[in-house]
C-alpha positions as a printed NumPy array, in Angstrom:
array([[ -0.722,  21.082,  -7.989],
       [ -0.59 ,  24.055,  -5.541],
       [  2.417,  25.355,  -3.613],
       [  1.848,  24.605,   0.079],
       [  3.333,  27.327,   2.471],
       [  6.936,  25.793,   4.183],
       [  6.347,  23.914,   7.418],
       [  6.979,  25.456,  10.638],
       [  6.516,  22.305,  12.806],
       [  7.006,  17.99 ,  11.883],
       [  2.998,  17.692,  11.312],
       [  2.359,  21.029,   9.329],
       [  4.55 ,  19.424,   6.186],
       [  2.763,  17.383,   3.687],
       [  5.649,  15.782,   2.535],
       [  7.332,  14.268,   5.287],
       [  8.577,  15.013,   9.045],
       [ 12.061,  15.368,   9.963],
       [ 14.234,  12.634,  10.09 ],
       [ 14.394,  12.719,  13.798],
       [ 10.806,  12.834,  14.657],
       [ 10.059,  10.011,  11.881],
       [ 12.669,   7.877,  14.068],
       [ 10.931,   9.017,  17.107],
       [  7.429,   8.394,  15.876],
       [  8.535,   4.588,  14.681],
       [ 10.439,   3.47 ,  17.786],
       [  7.303,   4.408,  19.922],
       [  4.565,   2.78 ,  18.049],
       [  6.958,  -0.319,  17.368],
       [  6.613,  -1.207,  21.079],
       [  2.949,  -1.748,  21.371],
       [  2.463,  -5.305,  20.985],
       [  0.41 ,  -7.733,  19.01 ],
       [  0.44 ,  -5.737,  15.894],
       [ -0.578,  -6.834,  12.432],
       [  1.805,  -7.821,  10.206],
       [  2.54 ,  -7.701,   6.467],
       [  4.92 , -10.368,   4.804],
       [  7.878,  -9.452,   2.606],
       [ 10.348, -11.499,   1.047],
       [ 13.558, -10.194,   2.015],
       [ 17.214, -12.181,   0.835],
       [ 14.761, -14.95 ,  -0.39 ],
       [ 13.167, -15.523,   2.857],
       [  9.737, -14.101,   3.98 ],
       [  9.016, -11.838,   6.93 ],
       [  6.49 , -10.575,   8.75 ],
       [  6.701,  -7.041,   9.181],
       [  5.018,  -5.197,  12.263],
       [  2.308,  -2.718,  10.06 ],
       [  1.622,   0.843,  12.189],
       [ -0.863,   3.688,  11.884],
       [  1.23 ,   6.799,  11.129],
       [ -0.282,  10.439,  10.081],
       [ -0.505,  10.913,   6.222],
       [  2.025,  13.595,   6.624],
       [  4.777,  11.647,   7.798],
       [  6.481,   9.127,   5.159],
       [  9.147,  10.836,   2.434],
       [  8.874,  10.169,  -1.386],
       [ 11.788,   7.548,  -2.29 ],
       [ 13.853,   9.751,  -5.451],
       [ 14.831,   6.329,  -7.02 ],
       [ 11.561,   5.457,  -8.022],
       [ 11.532,   3.939, -10.865],
       [  8.58 ,   5.117, -12.732],
       [  9.192,   8.99 , -12.047],
       [ 13.013,   7.987, -13.705],
       [ 11.747,   9.68 , -17.196],
       [  9.85 ,  12.269, -15.381],
       [ 12.768,  13.305, -13.502],
       [ 15.144,  13.578, -16.294],
       [ 12.147,  15.676, -18.325],
       [ 11.697,  18.048, -15.128],
       [ 15.135,  19.127, -15.311],
       [ 15.248,  19.659, -19.202],
       [ 11.847,  22.159, -18.901],
       [ 12.909,  23.606, -15.504],
       [ 17.01 ,  24.549, -16.005],
       [ 16.71 ,  26.852, -13.314],
       [ 16.368,  24.599, -10.799],
       [ 19.5  ,  22.677,  -8.847],
       [ 20.68 ,  19.765, -11.127],
       [ 20.893,  17.635,  -8.341],
       [ 17.236,  17.918,  -7.324],
       [ 16.268,  14.183,  -7.532],
       [ 20.309,  12.965,  -6.629],
       [ 20.865,  15.547,  -3.997],
       [ 19.804,  15.452,  -0.193],
       [ 16.067,  14.011,  -0.405],
       [ 15.119,  15.048,   2.692],
       [ 14.511,  18.586,   0.928],
       [ 11.173,  19.977,   0.879],
       [ 11.721,  20.913,  -2.794],
       [ 12.712,  17.704,  -3.769],
       [  9.73 ,  16.091,  -2.022],
       [  7.33 ,  18.67 ,  -3.771],
       [  8.191,  18.011,  -6.66 ],
       [  8.107,  14.581,  -6.517],
       [  4.704,  14.266,  -5.519],
       [  3.482,  16.378,  -8.244],
       [  5.226,  13.835, -10.685],
       [  3.817,  10.927,  -8.469],
       [  0.244,  12.32 ,  -8.98 ],
       [  1.101,  12.788, -12.865],
       [  1.331,   8.677, -12.735],
       [ -1.502,   8.353, -10.838],
       [ -3.844,   9.938, -13.058],
       [ -2.471,   7.96 , -15.875],
       [ -3.32 ,   5.252, -13.865],
       [ -6.778,   6.648, -12.652],
       [ -5.753,   6.024,  -9.27 ],
       [ -7.496,   9.419,  -8.709],
       [-10.535,   8.816,  -9.85 ],
       [ -9.967,   5.01 ,  -7.727],
       [-10.245,   6.943,  -4.387],
       [-12.68 ,   9.576,  -5.22 ],
       [-14.764,   7.253,  -4.273],
       [-14.951,   7.164,  -0.922],
       [-15.941,   3.391,  -0.638],
       [-12.343,   2.712,  -1.808],
       [ -9.623,   3.214,   1.076],
       [ -6.478,   2.019,   1.672],
       [ -5.958,  -2.038,   1.53 ],
       [ -2.528,  -3.183,   2.192],
       [  0.139,  -1.055,   4.029],
       [  2.465,   1.487,   2.4  ],
       [  5.863,   0.172,   3.032],
       [  8.427,   2.173,   4.478],
       [ 12.131,   1.842,   4.68 ],
       [ 13.758,   1.981,   8.404],
       [ 14.378,   5.63 ,   7.352],
       [ 10.522,   6.513,   6.709],
       [ 11.391,   6.792,   2.692],
       [  8.096,   5.109,   0.667],
       [  9.598,   1.811,  -0.889],
       [  6.043,   0.789,  -2.338],
       [  3.236,   3.034,  -2.656],
       [  4.453,   6.377,  -3.899],
       [  1.569,   6.967,  -6.359],
       [ -1.316,   5.725,  -3.831],
       [  0.368,   7.849,  -1.087],
       [  0.466,  10.968,  -3.685],
       [ -2.946,  10.403,  -4.3  ],
       [ -4.014,  10.409,  -0.918],
       [ -2.601,  13.196,   0.103],
       [ -4.125,  15.522,  -2.355],
       [ -7.624,  14.217,  -1.715],
       [ -7.167,  14.85 ,   2.161],
       [ -5.45 ,  18.562,   0.731],
       [ -8.748,  19.013,  -1.845],
       [-11.53 ,  18.319,   0.949],
       [ -9.93 ,  17.019,   4.456],
       [-13.56 ,  16.58 ,   5.241],
       [-14.544,  13.95 ,   2.926],
       [-11.32 ,  12.199,   2.582],
       [-10.996,  12.258,   6.105],
       [-10.215,   8.427,   6.575],
       [ -7.001,   8.943,   4.668],
       [ -5.597,  11.206,   7.608],
       [ -3.864,   8.581,   8.877],
       [ -2.518,   5.439,   6.79 ],
       [ -0.834,   1.833,   7.184],
       [  2.409,   1.879,   7.036],
       [  5.204,  -1.33 ,   7.265],
       [  8.692,  -0.356,   8.26 ],
       [ 11.752,  -2.763,   6.494],
       [ 14.206,  -3.279,   9.531],
       [ 17.925,  -2.294,   7.854],
       [ 18.568,  -2.866,   4.352],
       [ 21.033,  -2.361,   1.88 ],
       [ 20.003,  -0.292,  -1.489],
       [ 20.484,  -3.47 ,  -3.417],
       [ 18.05 ,  -5.456,  -1.008],
       [ 15.464,  -2.558,  -1.303],
       [ 16.057,  -2.453,  -5.012],
       [ 14.941,  -6.161,  -5.244],
       [ 12.265,  -5.631,  -2.806],
       [ 10.835,  -2.847,  -5.273],
       [ 11.327,  -5.102,  -8.479],
       [  9.545,  -7.857,  -6.588],
       [  6.508,  -6.143,  -5.509],
       [  6.301,  -4.036,  -8.654],
       [  6.196,  -7.1  , -10.53 ],
       [  2.657,  -8.012,  -8.718],
       [ -0.482,  -7.433, -10.725],
       [ -2.699,  -5.174,  -8.728],
       [ -4.248,  -1.261,  -9.271],
       [ -0.562,  -0.446, -10.292],
       [ -0.281,   0.439, -13.926],
       [  2.784,  -1.148, -15.969],
       [  5.69 ,   1.057, -16.497],
       [  6.55 ,   3.375, -19.419],
       [  9.125,   1.817, -21.572],
       [ 10.702,   4.157, -21.209],
       [ 10.529,   4.688, -17.602],
       [ 11.457,   1.635, -17.232],
       [ 14.63 ,   1.669, -19.204],
       [ 15.601,   4.978, -17.649],
       [ 15.518,   3.348, -14.13 ],
       [ 17.887,   0.123, -15.382],
       [ 20.093,   2.834, -16.808],
       [ 20.403,   4.141, -13.75 ],
       [ 21.013,   1.046, -11.924],
       [ 23.646,   0.016, -14.478],
       [ 25.427,   3.587, -12.913],
       [ 25.294,   2.098,  -9.655],
       [ 27.243,  -0.717, -10.602],
       [ 24.299,  -3.314, -11.646],
       [ 25.087,  -5.854, -14.539],
       [ 22.628,  -6.27 , -17.475],
       [ 22.594, -10.144, -16.115],
       [ 21.512,  -8.609, -12.748],
       [ 18.983,  -6.673, -13.889],
       [ 17.738,  -9.361, -16.108],
       [ 17.393, -11.505, -12.807],
       [ 15.625,  -8.301, -10.672],
       [ 12.998,  -7.823, -13.344],
       [ 12.207, -11.299, -14.136],
       [ 13.407, -10.53 , -18.075],
       [ 15.401, -12.459, -20.642],
       [ 19.081, -11.133, -20.933],
       [ 18.456, -10.05 , -24.447],
       [ 14.923,  -8.37 , -23.392],
       [ 16.817,  -5.894, -21.511],
       [ 19.493,  -5.691, -24.293],
       [ 16.484,  -4.367, -26.653],
       [ 15.501,  -2.065, -24.15 ],
       [ 19.039,  -0.243, -23.474],
       [ 18.947,  -0.035, -27.541],
       [ 15.406,   1.008, -27.581],
       [ 16.525,   3.973, -25.257],
       [ 19.341,   4.993, -26.86 ],
       [ 17.947,   5.102, -29.969],
       [ 14.925,   7.146, -28.43 ],
       [ 17.562,   9.446, -26.623],
       [ 19.165,   9.762, -30.396],
       [ 15.572,  10.63 , -31.784],
       [ 14.886,  13.34 , -29.072],
       [ 18.428,  15.269, -29.754],
       [ 17.962,  14.98 , -33.149],
       [ 14.837,  16.745, -32.75 ],
       [ 16.101,  19.081, -30.35 ],
       [ 14.2  ,  17.416, -27.737],
       [ 16.626,  16.147, -25.613],
       [ 15.585,  14.222, -22.707],
       [ 11.685,  15.255, -23.153],
       [ 11.027,  11.113, -22.625],
       [  6.958,  11.85 , -22.142],
       [  7.224,  12.703, -26.578],
       [  8.529,   8.877, -27.218],
       [  6.365,   7.282, -24.186],
       [  4.106,   6.068, -26.792],
       [  6.34 ,   4.973, -29.229],
       [  7.634,   1.803, -27.439],
       [  6.584,  -0.321, -30.559],
       [  8.439,   1.951, -33.219],
       [ 11.45 ,   2.07 , -31.191],
       [ 11.337,  -2.039, -30.744],
       [ 10.65 ,  -2.563, -33.951],
       [ 13.917,  -0.116, -34.967],
       [ 16.186,  -2.317, -33.083],
       [ 14.846,  -5.608, -34.237],
       [ 14.473,  -4.689, -38.012],
       [ 17.569,  -2.85 , -38.077],
       [ 20.262,  -5.437, -37.593],
       [ 18.439,  -7.212, -40.796],
       [ 19.928,  -3.937, -42.872],
       [ 22.848,  -4.668, -44.201],
       [ 25.678,  -2.368, -44.624],
       [ 26.553,   0.11 , -41.771],
       [ 25.573,   2.967, -43.894],
       [ 22.385,   1.93 , -45.093],
       [ 21.363,   1.17 , -41.779],
       [ 22.106,   4.59 , -40.654],
       [ 20.052,   5.749, -43.627],
       [ 17.048,   2.989, -42.154],
       [ 17.249,   4.464, -38.567],
       [ 17.001,   7.932, -39.964],
       [ 13.856,   7.036, -42.354],
       [ 12.69 ,   5.84 , -39.304],
       [ 13.162,   8.564, -37.3  ],
       [ 11.256,  10.684, -40.285],
       [  7.927,   8.252, -40.113],
       [  8.084,   8.672, -36.139],
       [  7.935,  12.33 , -36.447],
       [  4.324,  11.75 , -38.572],
       [  3.198,   8.477, -38.451],
       [ -0.279,   9.518, -39.996],
       [  1.934,   9.05 , -43.381],
       [  1.855,   5.513, -43.146],
       [ -0.597,   4.339, -41.   ],
       [  0.946,   2.008, -38.365],
       [  4.205,   2.202, -37.829],
       [  4.95 ,  -1.241, -36.213],
       [  4.063,  -2.595, -40.079],
       [  5.773,   0.189, -42.026],
       [  8.995,  -0.013, -40.323],
       [  9.785,  -3.826, -40.955],
       [  8.12 ,  -2.64 , -44.645],
       [ 10.764,   0.292, -45.111],
       [ 13.381,  -2.624, -43.82 ],
       [ 12.458,  -5.367, -46.59 ],
       [ 11.998,  -2.612, -49.131],
       [ 15.225,  -0.319, -48.437],
       [ 16.904,  -0.423, -51.341],
       [ 14.004,   1.098, -53.464],
       [ 13.638,   3.509, -51.101],
       [ 17.047,   4.488, -51.722],
       [ 17.032,   4.278, -55.082],
       [ 13.975,   6.332, -55.182],
       [ 14.943,   8.968, -52.449],
       [ 18.63 ,   9.21 , -54.751],
       [ 16.183,  10.119, -57.816],
       [ 14.413,  12.734, -56.34 ],
       [ 17.231,  14.667, -54.117],
       [ 20.49 ,  15.302, -55.94 ],
       [ 22.832,  13.444, -54.078],
       [ 26.237,  13.228, -55.327],
       [ 27.784,   9.692, -54.274],
       [ 31.448,  11.175, -54.389],
       [ 31.341,  13.561, -51.637],
       [ 30.559,  12.181, -48.548],
       [ 31.289,  14.598, -45.39 ],
       [ 34.092,  13.696, -43.595],
       [ 32.061,  13.841, -40.587],
       [ 30.034,  11.153, -42.026],
       [ 32.718,   9.143, -43.392],
       [ 34.262,   9.196, -40.115],
       [ 30.98 ,   7.998, -38.449],
       [ 31.121,   4.694, -40.916],
       [ 34.284,   4.006, -40.501],
       [ 35.956,   5.607, -43.506],
       [ 36.192,   3.969, -47.412],
       [ 32.742,   3.313, -48.408],
       [ 33.442,   0.839, -50.722],
       [ 31.111,   1.466, -53.338],
       [ 28.364,   4.145, -54.933],
       [ 25.351,   2.363, -53.25 ],
       [ 26.955,   2.618, -49.738],
       [ 28.007,   6.568, -50.954],
       [ 24.462,   7.362, -51.91 ],
       [ 23.409,   5.856, -48.654],
       [ 25.198,   8.115, -46.707],
       [ 24.692,  11.011, -48.548],
       [ 20.909,  10.341, -47.851],
       [ 21.628,   9.898, -44.272],
       [ 22.394,  13.586, -44.627],
       [ 19.301,  14.678, -46.698],
       [ 17.224,  12.725, -43.906],
       [ 18.62 ,  14.776, -41.18 ],
       [ 17.857,  17.86 , -42.858],
       [ 14.782,  19.696, -41.075],
       [ 13.831,  21.205, -45.071],
       [ 13.857,  17.998, -46.785],
       [ 12.846,  15.495, -44.436],
       [  8.808,  15.706, -45.342],
       [  9.635,  15.419, -48.805],
       [ 11.495,  12.282, -48.099],
       [  9.047,  10.866, -45.939],
       [  6.04 ,  11.464, -48.412],
       [  8.546,   9.486, -50.806],
       [  9.351,   6.476, -48.507],
       [  5.11 ,   6.416, -48.042],
       [  4.514,   6.511, -51.616],
       [  7.436,   3.58 , -51.932],
       [  5.663,   1.507, -49.213],
       [  2.335,   1.973, -50.385],
       [  3.673,   0.419, -53.889],
       [  5.248,  -2.182, -52.845],
       [  2.237,  -3.177, -50.586],
       [  0.062,  -3.154, -53.879],
       [  2.088,  -5.075, -55.466],
       [  3.044,  -7.921, -52.605],
       [ -1.292,  -7.567, -52.821],
       [ -1.066,  -8.16 , -56.847],
       [  1.649, -10.588, -57.127],
       [ -0.442, -13.728, -56.148],
       [ -2.432, -13.091, -59.593],
       [ -2.066, -15.2  , -62.728],
       [ -2.093, -12.036, -64.91 ],
       [  0.5  , -10.223, -62.897],
       [  3.352, -10.262, -64.787],
       [  1.325,  -8.624, -67.813],
       [ -0.282,  -6.69 , -65.611],
       [  3.098,  -5.059, -63.539],
       [  4.5  ,  -4.431, -67.427],
       [  1.534,  -2.534, -68.844],
       [  1.754,  -0.667, -65.356],
       [  5.411,   0.012, -65.943],
       [  4.68 ,   1.128, -69.848],
       [  2.182,   3.633, -68.923],
       [  4.057,   4.868, -66.214],
       [  7.27 ,   5.24 , -68.995],
       [  4.848,   6.822, -71.318],
       [  3.652,   9.265, -69.005],
       [  7.606,  10.175, -67.945],
       [  8.029,  10.711, -71.729],
       [  4.974,  12.609, -72.469],
       [  5.281,  14.991, -69.657],
       [  8.408,  14.542, -68.333],
       [ 11.244,  15.532, -70.994],
       [ 11.43 ,  18.905, -70.388],
       [ 14.2  ,  21.398, -69.871],
       [ 13.746,  21.93 , -66.059],
       [ 12.876,  18.147, -65.392],
       [ 16.118,  16.906, -63.256],
       [ 18.313,  14.199, -64.985],
       [ 20.416,  13.126, -62.029],
       [ 19.951,   9.892, -61.129],
       [ 17.841,   9.123, -64.095],
       [ 20.247,   7.026, -66.153],
       [ 20.93 ,   4.717, -63.121],
       [ 17.028,   4.135, -63.394],
       [ 17.025,   3.149, -66.605],
       [ 20.298,   0.835, -66.555],
       [ 18.006,  -0.754, -63.904],
       [ 15.126,  -1.241, -66.039],
       [ 16.637,  -2.446, -68.893],
       [ 18.495,  -4.982, -67.012],
       [ 14.743,  -5.988, -65.591],
       [ 13.305,  -6.332, -69.21 ],
       [ 16.45 ,  -8.338, -70.362],
       [ 15.39 , -10.444, -67.493],
       [ 11.904, -10.749, -68.466],
       [ 12.951, -11.38 , -71.776],
       [ 14.791, -14.559, -71.2  ],
       [ 11.764, -15.89 , -68.915],
       [  9.472, -15.454, -71.946],
       [ 11.943, -17.361, -74.301],
       [ 12.325, -20.18 , -71.902],
       [  8.705, -20.283, -71.274],
       [  6.806, -19.39 , -74.947]])
């Protein structure tokens, strides 16, 4: 986006006339008789709002735009030199309007609005909805797209020089939120929200006094769906901070299903330490999904096989159950109560360590693939014999190639004890069914 010079007059500005000029224009145009109308539901009652035609440069973008919630946070993270209240301060200011224009253009490209309106046969259908002060309630992305096209080629896109708008009567902020939510739930050429933008928008509304129950009603969601979305956002924020990318929400926009699976399956993992280990293991898979294929399948598989994953990681990394850090011990409430929980606590630190994370991810991928293959083979009549044969072959390889002075012995005794217990179980089965 090219930076335009500062306006010298109301009509010289691409991003909104000054407030007095906007209000004066509204007052003049709304005096006309027989204006067409646009129906809007306000406080549950349908109202017919007059439609007027105004210069495209007149409206101002609304900063509290749900779709740009994540982009605004990310813009501030990437531009530490700009004022911190850019999007929450005075929305009349030129710098805020220009940056918001650029963010809306990004969203318009995702929704193919630019491509759609580049075809001059596709012109405005339906008015842009403004509040009483001229800020856009519905149609921000369309407005930004038309402005950019007109600025690029005024001859070709001259039909966007003036646009139809409907100006709402006085409404409270909450009434405007409800109108915006209702309109954006409807289906047309508008694209769906990115999940993280919707979640960040909800967090912003919680900060202004909305309750989760009110948000559920506002966006026609179930209360547990709102809770799940907010939990997903919390995990995504933790993930970004842990990777040194705080507030860079575009990095997680495509991982909606991964964070949804994390929320859904973490509660099925027993024990606080193991749940934390499951979370960190999931974060490691999100770093490089190619290691396991489809994350929405791999994450439930990780939860189902978390004990085997824990055992393998403990065998590969020199973790010491007795030496948990005071920080992690405090996180899990102290008094871990058992070697398994203490080992999982130590593995959390392994998974948080950037130097060991790739090796841990490869081990997790190996475990999930092995378990997938076992599940596939489990139905075969010869499954017991085949599995025992594979175990024997693996142990023979361990004896042949693993009994070396430099081999790491940490965790081997634990694995052998588990193997002996399984062998005893199989022998009892054979004795009963021989």
